[in-house]
Short mmCIF file of C-alpha atoms and ligand atoms in Angstrom, two decimals:
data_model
loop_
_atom_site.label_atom_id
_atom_site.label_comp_id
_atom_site.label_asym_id
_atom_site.label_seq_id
_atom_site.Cartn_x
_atom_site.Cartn_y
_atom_site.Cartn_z
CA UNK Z 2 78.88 83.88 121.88
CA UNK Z 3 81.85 85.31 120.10
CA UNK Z 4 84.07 87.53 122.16
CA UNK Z 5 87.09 89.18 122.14
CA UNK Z 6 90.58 88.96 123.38
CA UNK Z 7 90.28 91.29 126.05
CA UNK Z 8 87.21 90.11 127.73
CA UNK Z 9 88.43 86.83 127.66
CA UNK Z 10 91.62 87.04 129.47
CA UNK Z 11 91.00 89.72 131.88
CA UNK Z 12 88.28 87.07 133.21
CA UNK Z 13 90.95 84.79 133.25
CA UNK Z 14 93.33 87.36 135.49
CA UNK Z 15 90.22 88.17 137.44
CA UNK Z 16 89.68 84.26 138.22
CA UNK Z 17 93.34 82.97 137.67
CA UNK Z 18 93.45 80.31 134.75
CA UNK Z 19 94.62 79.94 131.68
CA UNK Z 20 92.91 80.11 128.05
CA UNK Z 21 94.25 77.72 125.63
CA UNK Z 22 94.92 79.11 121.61
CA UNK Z 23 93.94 76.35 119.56
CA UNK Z 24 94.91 76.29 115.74
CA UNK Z 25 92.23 75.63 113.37
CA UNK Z 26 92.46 75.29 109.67
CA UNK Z 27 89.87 73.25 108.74
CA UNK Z 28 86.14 71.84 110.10
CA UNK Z 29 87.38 68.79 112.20
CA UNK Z 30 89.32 70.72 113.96
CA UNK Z 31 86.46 73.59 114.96
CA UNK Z 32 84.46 70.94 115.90
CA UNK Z 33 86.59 69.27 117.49
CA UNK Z 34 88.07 72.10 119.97
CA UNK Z 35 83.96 73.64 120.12
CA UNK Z 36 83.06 69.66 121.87
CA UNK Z 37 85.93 70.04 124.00
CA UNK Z 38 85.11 73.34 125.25
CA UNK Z 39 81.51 72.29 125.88
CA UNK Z 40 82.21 68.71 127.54
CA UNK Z 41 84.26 71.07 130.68
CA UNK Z 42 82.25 74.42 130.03
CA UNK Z 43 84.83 76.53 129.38
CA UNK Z 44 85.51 79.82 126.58
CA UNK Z 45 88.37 79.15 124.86
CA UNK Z 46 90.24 81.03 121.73
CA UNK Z 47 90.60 79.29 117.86
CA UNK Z 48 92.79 81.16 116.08
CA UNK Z 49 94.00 80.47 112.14
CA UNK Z 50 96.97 81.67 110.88
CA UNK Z 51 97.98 82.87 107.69
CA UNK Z 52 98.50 79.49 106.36
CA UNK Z 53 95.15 78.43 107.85
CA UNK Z 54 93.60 81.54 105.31
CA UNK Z 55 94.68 80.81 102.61
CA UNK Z 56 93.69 76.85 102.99
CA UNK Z 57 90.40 77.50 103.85
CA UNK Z 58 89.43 80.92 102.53
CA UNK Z 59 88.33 83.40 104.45
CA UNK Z 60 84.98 83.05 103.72
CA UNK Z 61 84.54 79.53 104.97
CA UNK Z 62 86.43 80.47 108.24
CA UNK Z 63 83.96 82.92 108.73
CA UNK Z 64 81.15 81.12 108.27
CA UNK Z 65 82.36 77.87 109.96
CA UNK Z 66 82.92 80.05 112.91
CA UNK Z 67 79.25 81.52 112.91
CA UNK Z 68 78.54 78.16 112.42
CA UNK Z 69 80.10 76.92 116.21
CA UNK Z 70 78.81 79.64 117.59
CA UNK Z 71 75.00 79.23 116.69
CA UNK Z 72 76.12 75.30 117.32
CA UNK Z 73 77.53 75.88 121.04
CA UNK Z 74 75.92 78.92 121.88
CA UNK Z 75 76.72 78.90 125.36
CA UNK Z 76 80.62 78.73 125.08
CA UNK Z 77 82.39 81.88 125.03
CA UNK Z 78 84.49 82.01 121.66
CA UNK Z 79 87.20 84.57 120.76
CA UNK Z 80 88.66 84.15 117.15
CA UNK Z 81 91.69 85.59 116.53
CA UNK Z 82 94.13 85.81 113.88
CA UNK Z 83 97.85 84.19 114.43
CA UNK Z 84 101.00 85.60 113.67
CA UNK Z 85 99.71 88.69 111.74
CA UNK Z 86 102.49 89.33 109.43
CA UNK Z 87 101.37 92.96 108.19
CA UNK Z 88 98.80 95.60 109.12
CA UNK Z 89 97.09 94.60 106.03
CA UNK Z 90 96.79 90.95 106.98
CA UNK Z 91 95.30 92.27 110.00
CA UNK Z 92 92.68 94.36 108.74
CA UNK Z 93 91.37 91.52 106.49
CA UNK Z 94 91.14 89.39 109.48
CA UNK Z 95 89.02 91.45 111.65
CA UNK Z 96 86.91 92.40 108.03
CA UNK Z 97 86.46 88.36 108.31
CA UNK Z 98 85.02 88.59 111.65
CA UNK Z 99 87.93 87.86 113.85
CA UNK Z 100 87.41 89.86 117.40
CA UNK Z 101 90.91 89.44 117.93
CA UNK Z 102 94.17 89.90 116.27
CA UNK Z 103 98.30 89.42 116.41
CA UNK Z 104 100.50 91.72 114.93
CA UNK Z 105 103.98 90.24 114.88
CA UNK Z 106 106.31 92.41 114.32
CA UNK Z 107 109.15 91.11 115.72
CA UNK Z 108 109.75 89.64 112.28
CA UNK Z 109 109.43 91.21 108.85
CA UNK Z 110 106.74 90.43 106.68
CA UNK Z 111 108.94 87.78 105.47
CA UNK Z 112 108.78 85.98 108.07
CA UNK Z 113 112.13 85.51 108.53
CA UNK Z 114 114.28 89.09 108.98
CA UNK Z 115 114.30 90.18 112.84
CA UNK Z 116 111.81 93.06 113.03
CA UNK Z 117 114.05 96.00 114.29
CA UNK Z 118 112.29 98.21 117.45
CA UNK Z 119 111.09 101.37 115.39
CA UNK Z 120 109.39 98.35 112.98
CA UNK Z 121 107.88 96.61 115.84
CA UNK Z 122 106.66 99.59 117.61
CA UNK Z 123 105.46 101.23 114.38
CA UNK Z 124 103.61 98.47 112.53
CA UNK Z 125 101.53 97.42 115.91
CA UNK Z 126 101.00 100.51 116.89
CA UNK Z 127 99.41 101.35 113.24
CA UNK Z 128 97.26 97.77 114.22
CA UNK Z 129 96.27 98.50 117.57
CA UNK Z 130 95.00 102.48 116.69
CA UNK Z 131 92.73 100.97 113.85
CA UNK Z 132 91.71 98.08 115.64
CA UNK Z 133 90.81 99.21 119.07
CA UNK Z 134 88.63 101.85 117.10
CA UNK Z 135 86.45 98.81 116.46
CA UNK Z 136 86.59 97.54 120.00
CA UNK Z 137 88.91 94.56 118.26
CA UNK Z 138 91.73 93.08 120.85
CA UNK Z 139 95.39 93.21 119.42
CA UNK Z 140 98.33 90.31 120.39
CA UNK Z 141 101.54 91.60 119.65
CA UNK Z 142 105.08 90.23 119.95
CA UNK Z 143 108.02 91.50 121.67
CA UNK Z 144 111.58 88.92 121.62
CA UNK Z 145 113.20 86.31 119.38
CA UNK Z 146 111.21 82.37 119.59
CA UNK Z 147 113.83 80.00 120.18
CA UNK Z 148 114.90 77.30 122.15
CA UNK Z 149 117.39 77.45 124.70
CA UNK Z 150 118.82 74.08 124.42
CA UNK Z 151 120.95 73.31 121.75
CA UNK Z 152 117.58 72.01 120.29
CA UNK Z 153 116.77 71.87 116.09
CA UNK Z 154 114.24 74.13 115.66
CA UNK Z 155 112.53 74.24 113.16
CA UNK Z 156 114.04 76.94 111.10
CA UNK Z 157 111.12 77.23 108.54
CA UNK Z 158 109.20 79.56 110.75
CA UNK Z 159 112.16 82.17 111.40
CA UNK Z 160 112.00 81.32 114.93
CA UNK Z 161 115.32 79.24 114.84
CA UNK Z 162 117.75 82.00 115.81
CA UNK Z 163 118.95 80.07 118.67
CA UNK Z 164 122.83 79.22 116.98
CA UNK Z 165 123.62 83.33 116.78
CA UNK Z 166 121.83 84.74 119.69
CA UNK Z 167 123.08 84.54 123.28
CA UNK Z 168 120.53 82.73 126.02
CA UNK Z 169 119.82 86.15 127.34
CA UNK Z 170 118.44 87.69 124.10
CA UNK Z 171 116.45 85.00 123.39
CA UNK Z 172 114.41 86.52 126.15
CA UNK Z 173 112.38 89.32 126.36
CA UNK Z 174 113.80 92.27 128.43
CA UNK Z 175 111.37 93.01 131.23
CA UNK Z 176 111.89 96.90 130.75
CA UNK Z 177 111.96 97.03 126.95
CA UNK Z 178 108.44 95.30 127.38
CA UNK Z 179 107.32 98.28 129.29
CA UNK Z 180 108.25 100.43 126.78
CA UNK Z 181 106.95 98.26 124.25
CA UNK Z 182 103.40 98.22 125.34
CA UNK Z 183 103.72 101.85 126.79
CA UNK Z 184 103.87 102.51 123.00
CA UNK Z 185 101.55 99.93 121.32
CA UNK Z 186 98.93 99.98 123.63
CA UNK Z 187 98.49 96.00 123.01
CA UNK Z 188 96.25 94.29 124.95
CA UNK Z 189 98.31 90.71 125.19
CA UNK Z 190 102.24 90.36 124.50
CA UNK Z 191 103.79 87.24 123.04
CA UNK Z 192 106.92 86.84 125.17
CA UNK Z 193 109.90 84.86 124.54
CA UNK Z 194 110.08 82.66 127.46
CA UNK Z 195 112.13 79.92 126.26
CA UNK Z 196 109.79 77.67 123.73
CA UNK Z 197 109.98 77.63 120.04
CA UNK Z 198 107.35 76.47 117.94
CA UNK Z 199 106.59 73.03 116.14
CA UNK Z 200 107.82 69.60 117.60
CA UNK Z 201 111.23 69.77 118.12
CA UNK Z 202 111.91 72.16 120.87
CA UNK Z 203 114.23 69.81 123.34
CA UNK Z 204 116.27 67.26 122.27
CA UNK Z 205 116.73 65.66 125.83
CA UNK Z 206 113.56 65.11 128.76
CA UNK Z 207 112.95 68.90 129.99
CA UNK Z 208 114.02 68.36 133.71
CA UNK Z 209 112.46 71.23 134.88
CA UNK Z 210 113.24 75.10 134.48
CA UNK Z 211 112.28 75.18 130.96
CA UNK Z 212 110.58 78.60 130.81
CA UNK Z 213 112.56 81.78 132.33
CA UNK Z 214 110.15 81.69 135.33
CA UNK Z 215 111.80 85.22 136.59
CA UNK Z 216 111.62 86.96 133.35
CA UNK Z 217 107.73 86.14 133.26
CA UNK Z 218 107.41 86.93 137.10
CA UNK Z 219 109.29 90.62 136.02
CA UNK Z 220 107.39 91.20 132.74
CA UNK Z 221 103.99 90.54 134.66
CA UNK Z 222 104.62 92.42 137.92
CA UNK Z 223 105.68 95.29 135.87
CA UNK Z 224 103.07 94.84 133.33
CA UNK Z 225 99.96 93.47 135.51
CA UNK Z 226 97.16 94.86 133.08
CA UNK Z 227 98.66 93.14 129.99
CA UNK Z 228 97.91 89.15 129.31
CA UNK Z 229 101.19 87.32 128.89
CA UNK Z 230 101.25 84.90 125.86
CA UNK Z 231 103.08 81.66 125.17
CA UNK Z 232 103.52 80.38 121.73
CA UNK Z 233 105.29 77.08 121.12
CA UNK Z 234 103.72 75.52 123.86
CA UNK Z 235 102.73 72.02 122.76
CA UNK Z 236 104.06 69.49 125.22
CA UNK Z 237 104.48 66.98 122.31
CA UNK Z 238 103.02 63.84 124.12
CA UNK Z 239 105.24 60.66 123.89
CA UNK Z 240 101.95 58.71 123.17
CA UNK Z 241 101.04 60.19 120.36
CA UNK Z 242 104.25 59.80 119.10
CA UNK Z 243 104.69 56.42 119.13
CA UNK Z 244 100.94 55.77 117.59
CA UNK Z 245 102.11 58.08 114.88
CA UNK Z 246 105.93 56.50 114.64
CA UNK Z 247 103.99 52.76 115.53
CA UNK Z 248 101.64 53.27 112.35
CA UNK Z 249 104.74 54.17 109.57
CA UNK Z 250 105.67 57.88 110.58
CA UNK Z 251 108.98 58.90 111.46
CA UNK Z 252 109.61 61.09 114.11
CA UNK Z 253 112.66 62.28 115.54
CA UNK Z 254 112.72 61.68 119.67
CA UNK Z 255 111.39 65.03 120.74
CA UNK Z 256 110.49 66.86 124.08
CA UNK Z 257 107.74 69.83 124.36
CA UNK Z 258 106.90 71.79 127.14
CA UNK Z 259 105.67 70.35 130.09
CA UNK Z 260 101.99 70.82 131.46
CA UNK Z 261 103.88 71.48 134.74
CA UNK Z 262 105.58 74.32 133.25
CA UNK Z 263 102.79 75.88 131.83
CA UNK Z 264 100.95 75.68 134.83
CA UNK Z 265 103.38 77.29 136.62
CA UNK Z 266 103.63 80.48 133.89
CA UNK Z 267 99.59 80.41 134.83
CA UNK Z 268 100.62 81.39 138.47
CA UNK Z 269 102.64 84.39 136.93
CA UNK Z 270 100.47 85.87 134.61
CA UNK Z 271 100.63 83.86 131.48
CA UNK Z 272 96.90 83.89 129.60
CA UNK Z 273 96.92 82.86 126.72
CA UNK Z 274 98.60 79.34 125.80
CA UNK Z 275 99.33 78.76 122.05
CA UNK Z 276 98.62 75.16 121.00
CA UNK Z 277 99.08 73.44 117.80
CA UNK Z 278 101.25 70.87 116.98
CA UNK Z 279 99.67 68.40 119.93
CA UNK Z 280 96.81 68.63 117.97
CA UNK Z 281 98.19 67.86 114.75
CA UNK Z 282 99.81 64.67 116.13
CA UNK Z 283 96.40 63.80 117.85
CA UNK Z 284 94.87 64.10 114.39
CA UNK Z 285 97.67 62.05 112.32
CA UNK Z 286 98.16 59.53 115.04
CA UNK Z 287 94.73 58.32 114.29
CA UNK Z 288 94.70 58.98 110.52
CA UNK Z 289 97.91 56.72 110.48
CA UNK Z 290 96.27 54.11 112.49
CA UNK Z 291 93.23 53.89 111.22
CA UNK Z 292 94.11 53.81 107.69
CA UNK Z 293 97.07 51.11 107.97
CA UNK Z 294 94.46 48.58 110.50
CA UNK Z 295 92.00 49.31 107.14
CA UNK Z 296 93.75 49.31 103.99
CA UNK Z 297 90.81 48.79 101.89
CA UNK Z 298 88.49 51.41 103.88
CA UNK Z 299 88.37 54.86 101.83
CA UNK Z 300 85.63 56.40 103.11
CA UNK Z 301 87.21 59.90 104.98
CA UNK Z 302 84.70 60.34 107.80
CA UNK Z 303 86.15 56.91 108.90
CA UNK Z 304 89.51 58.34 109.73
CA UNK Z 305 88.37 61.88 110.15
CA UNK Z 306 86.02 60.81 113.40
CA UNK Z 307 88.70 58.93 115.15
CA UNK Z 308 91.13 62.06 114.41
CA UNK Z 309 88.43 64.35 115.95
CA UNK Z 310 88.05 62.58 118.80
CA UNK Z 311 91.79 62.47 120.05
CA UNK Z 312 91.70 66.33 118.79
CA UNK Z 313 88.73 66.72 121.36
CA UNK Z 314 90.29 64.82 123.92
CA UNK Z 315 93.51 66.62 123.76
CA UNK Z 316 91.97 69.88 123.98
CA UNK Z 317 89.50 68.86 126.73
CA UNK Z 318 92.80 67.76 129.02
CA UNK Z 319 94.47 70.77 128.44
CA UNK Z 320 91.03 73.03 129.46
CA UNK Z 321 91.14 70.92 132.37
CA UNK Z 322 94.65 71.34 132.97
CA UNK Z 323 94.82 75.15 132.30
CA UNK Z 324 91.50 75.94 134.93
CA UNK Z 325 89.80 76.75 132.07
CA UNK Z 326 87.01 74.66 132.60
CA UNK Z 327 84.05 75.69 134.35
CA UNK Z 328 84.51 79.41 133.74
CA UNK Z 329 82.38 79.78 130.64
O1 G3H R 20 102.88 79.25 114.70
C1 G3H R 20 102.42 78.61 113.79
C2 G3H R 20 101.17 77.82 113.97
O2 G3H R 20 101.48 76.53 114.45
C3 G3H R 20 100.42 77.78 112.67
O3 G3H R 20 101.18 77.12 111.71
O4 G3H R 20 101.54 78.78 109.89
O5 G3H R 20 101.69 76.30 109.46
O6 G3H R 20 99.48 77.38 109.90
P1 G3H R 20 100.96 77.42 110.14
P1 13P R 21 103.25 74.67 118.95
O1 13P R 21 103.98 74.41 117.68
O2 13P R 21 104.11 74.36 120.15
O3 13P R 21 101.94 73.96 119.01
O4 13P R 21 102.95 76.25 119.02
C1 13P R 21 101.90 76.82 118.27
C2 13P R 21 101.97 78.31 118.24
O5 13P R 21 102.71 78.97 118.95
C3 13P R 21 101.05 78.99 117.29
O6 13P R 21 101.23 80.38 117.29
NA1 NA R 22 98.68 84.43 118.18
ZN1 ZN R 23 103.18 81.13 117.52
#
C-alpha cells in the first residue's frame, strides 16, 4: 500500500526506528529495494530525484511504482520526490502520484546559490499550503550540506560550501529551526548534521563524533512532532569499493558515515535516512565484475541480476540495521 510521509514516520517515532530513503531511477533498483523490504517486512520510502525524472519519465515512475505496489502489496510504500528544486517541480511530482514531497529551498533553483531565509520560508511554505490540501507530506530543508572535515565534496551538487563557511554554520541552528517549521508547517526537516552527499565525505576513517549529536538532540527536543532527516548518509562500504576498484574502477580512498552513527541519530529523533550512493556502488561493483570475469557475455539481465541482488542485500542490512524491519 502506498502511503505517505507522515504516516510513515510518526509510526516510526511512535515505535522508535528508522526509515531508510532509497534512490530509485530505474526498474532494478524498485525491485530491488521492494525484495528487500519484503525479505525483513518492513515499509520503507523510494524516492527519485529530479535527475531520476527526467531519466525515466514520469510516466514510467508512476507506473513502475503502481507496479511494486500491486507486486508487494503488503509493504507499506511512501514515494516521495528528492530535492524539490521549485514549487513547480513539486506539484508535478505529487500530479505523478508521489504521496510525499521535498522542497529544498535552502538552495536556489539552480542548485547551487544559498537559498536566503525569506526564499526558504516562502517557497516551502507556498509547497506545504498546496500540498497538505491534498493530504500530501512535505520534506523541507533548513542548513548548508557539507562536510566538516577538510573532506572534497563533491561540489557538483552545491553542497560543497565547506572551504567558506565556518564549522558552526554548516549546522543547522536549533532555534532558527523552530522558526523555520513554525512558518512552513513541514512535516520532516532535512538538517545539516555534518554529512554531505555522494562518496567522498571523509578523507580519513570517521573515529567517531561524525554527526553534531547535540545539535540533533536540540533540534528534536525542541521540535519533537517534526521527523528529522539525514541526507548524505551512505556509509560507503570498503567492500564494495575494492570489488568496484578490483574490477578496473578507480576510486579515491573514501569514508561515509558510519551505521553506528546513524544509529545513534535514530535514538535522537532522526527518521528518515537518505541513501544512495551505497547502492550505486552495490550495483557497479557487480556490473564491473561480472562483465570483466565474462567478456564475451552481452546479454544485460546477466549483469543486471547480480547488481540487483547486492542492491537488495544492501538495502535489506540497512532495514535491519535501522529497526525497520518487522514494522510493516
Ligand atoms: O542527492 C542526490 C541523490 O543522490 C540523487 O542524485 O540528483 O544524481 O539523481 P541525482
Ligand atoms: P548519499 O550520497 O550519501 O547516498 O546521500 C543521498 C542523499 O542524500 C539523497 O538525497
Ligand atoms: Na528528500
Ligand atoms: Zn540529499
Amino acid at each position: 500500500a502506498r502511503i505517505t510521509l507522515r504516516q510513515l514516520l510518526d509510526h516510526a517515532a511512535e515505535n522508535d526506528y528508522g526509515v531508510p530513503a532509497f534512490n530509485i531511477n530505474n526498474m532494478e533498483q524498485a525491485l530491488a529495494i521492494m525484495e528487500a523490504a519484503s525479505s525483513v517486512d518492513a515499509p520503507v520510502i523510494i524516492q527519485a530525484s529530479r535527475g531520476a525524472r527526467s531519466y525515466a519519465n514520469d510516466v514510467m515512475l508512476k507506473h513502475m511504482m503502481d507496479a511494486v505496489t500491486e507486486i508487494y502489496p503488503q509493504i507499506p510504500v511512501c514515494v516521495h520526490l528528492d530535492h524539490g528544486n521549485e514549487p513547480a517541480t513539486c506539484m508535478t511530482a505529487i500530479q505523478a502520484g508521489f504521496t510525499s514531497v521535498m522542497m529544498d529551498g535552502s538552495l536556489k533553483a539552480d542548485g547551487k546559490t544559498p537559498g536566503d531565509w525569506d526564499y526558504n520560508v516562502g517557497v516551502t511554505k507556498t509547497v506545504t499550503d498546496m500540498a497538505h490540501l491534498g493530504g500530501i507530506s512535505v520534506e523541507g530543508e533548513l542548513g548548508v550540506l557539507g562536510s566538516l572535515e577538510s573532506g572534497e565534496g563533491e561540489k557538483e551538487d552545491g553542497h560543497g560550501f565547506e572551504g567558506k563557511l565556518s564549522h558552526d554554520q554548516l549546522l543547522t541552528n536549533p532555534d532558527e529551526a523552530v522558526k523555520f517549521v513554525k512558518e512552513t508547517q513541514v512535516d520532516a526537516l532535512a538538517i545539516a548534521m555534518g554529512t554531505s552527499h555522494g562518496a567522498y565525505k571523509f578523507t580519513r576513517k570517521p573515529d567517531g563524533d561524525i554527526l553534531a549529536m547535540n545539535v540533533i538532540e536540540e533540534i528534536h527536543r525542541k521540535l519533537p512532532n517534526t521527523h528529522l532527516v539525514m541526507h548524505g548518509s551512505s556509509s560507503v562500504p570498503q567492500d564494495l569499493q575494492e570489488i568496484i576498484n578490483k574490477f578496473g574502477g578507480q576510486m579515491k580512498p573514501t569514508w561515509g558515515v558510519p551505521v553506528s552513527e546513524i544509529q545513534r541519530g535514530i535514538k535522537h529523533g532522526v527518521r528518515k535516512i537518505n541513501i544512495d550512493t551505497d547502492n550505486r556502488m552495490a550495483m557497479t561493483g557487480q556490473i564491473r565484475k561480472i562483465l570483466s570475469e565474462n567478456p564475451s557475455e552481452f546479454d544485460p539481465r546477466k549483469y543486471l541480476k547480480p547488481a540487483m541482488e547486492a542492491m537488495t542485500k544492501l538495502c535489506k542490512q540497512r532495514l535491519q540495521e535501522f529497526n525497520t524491519a518487522g514494522q510493516a
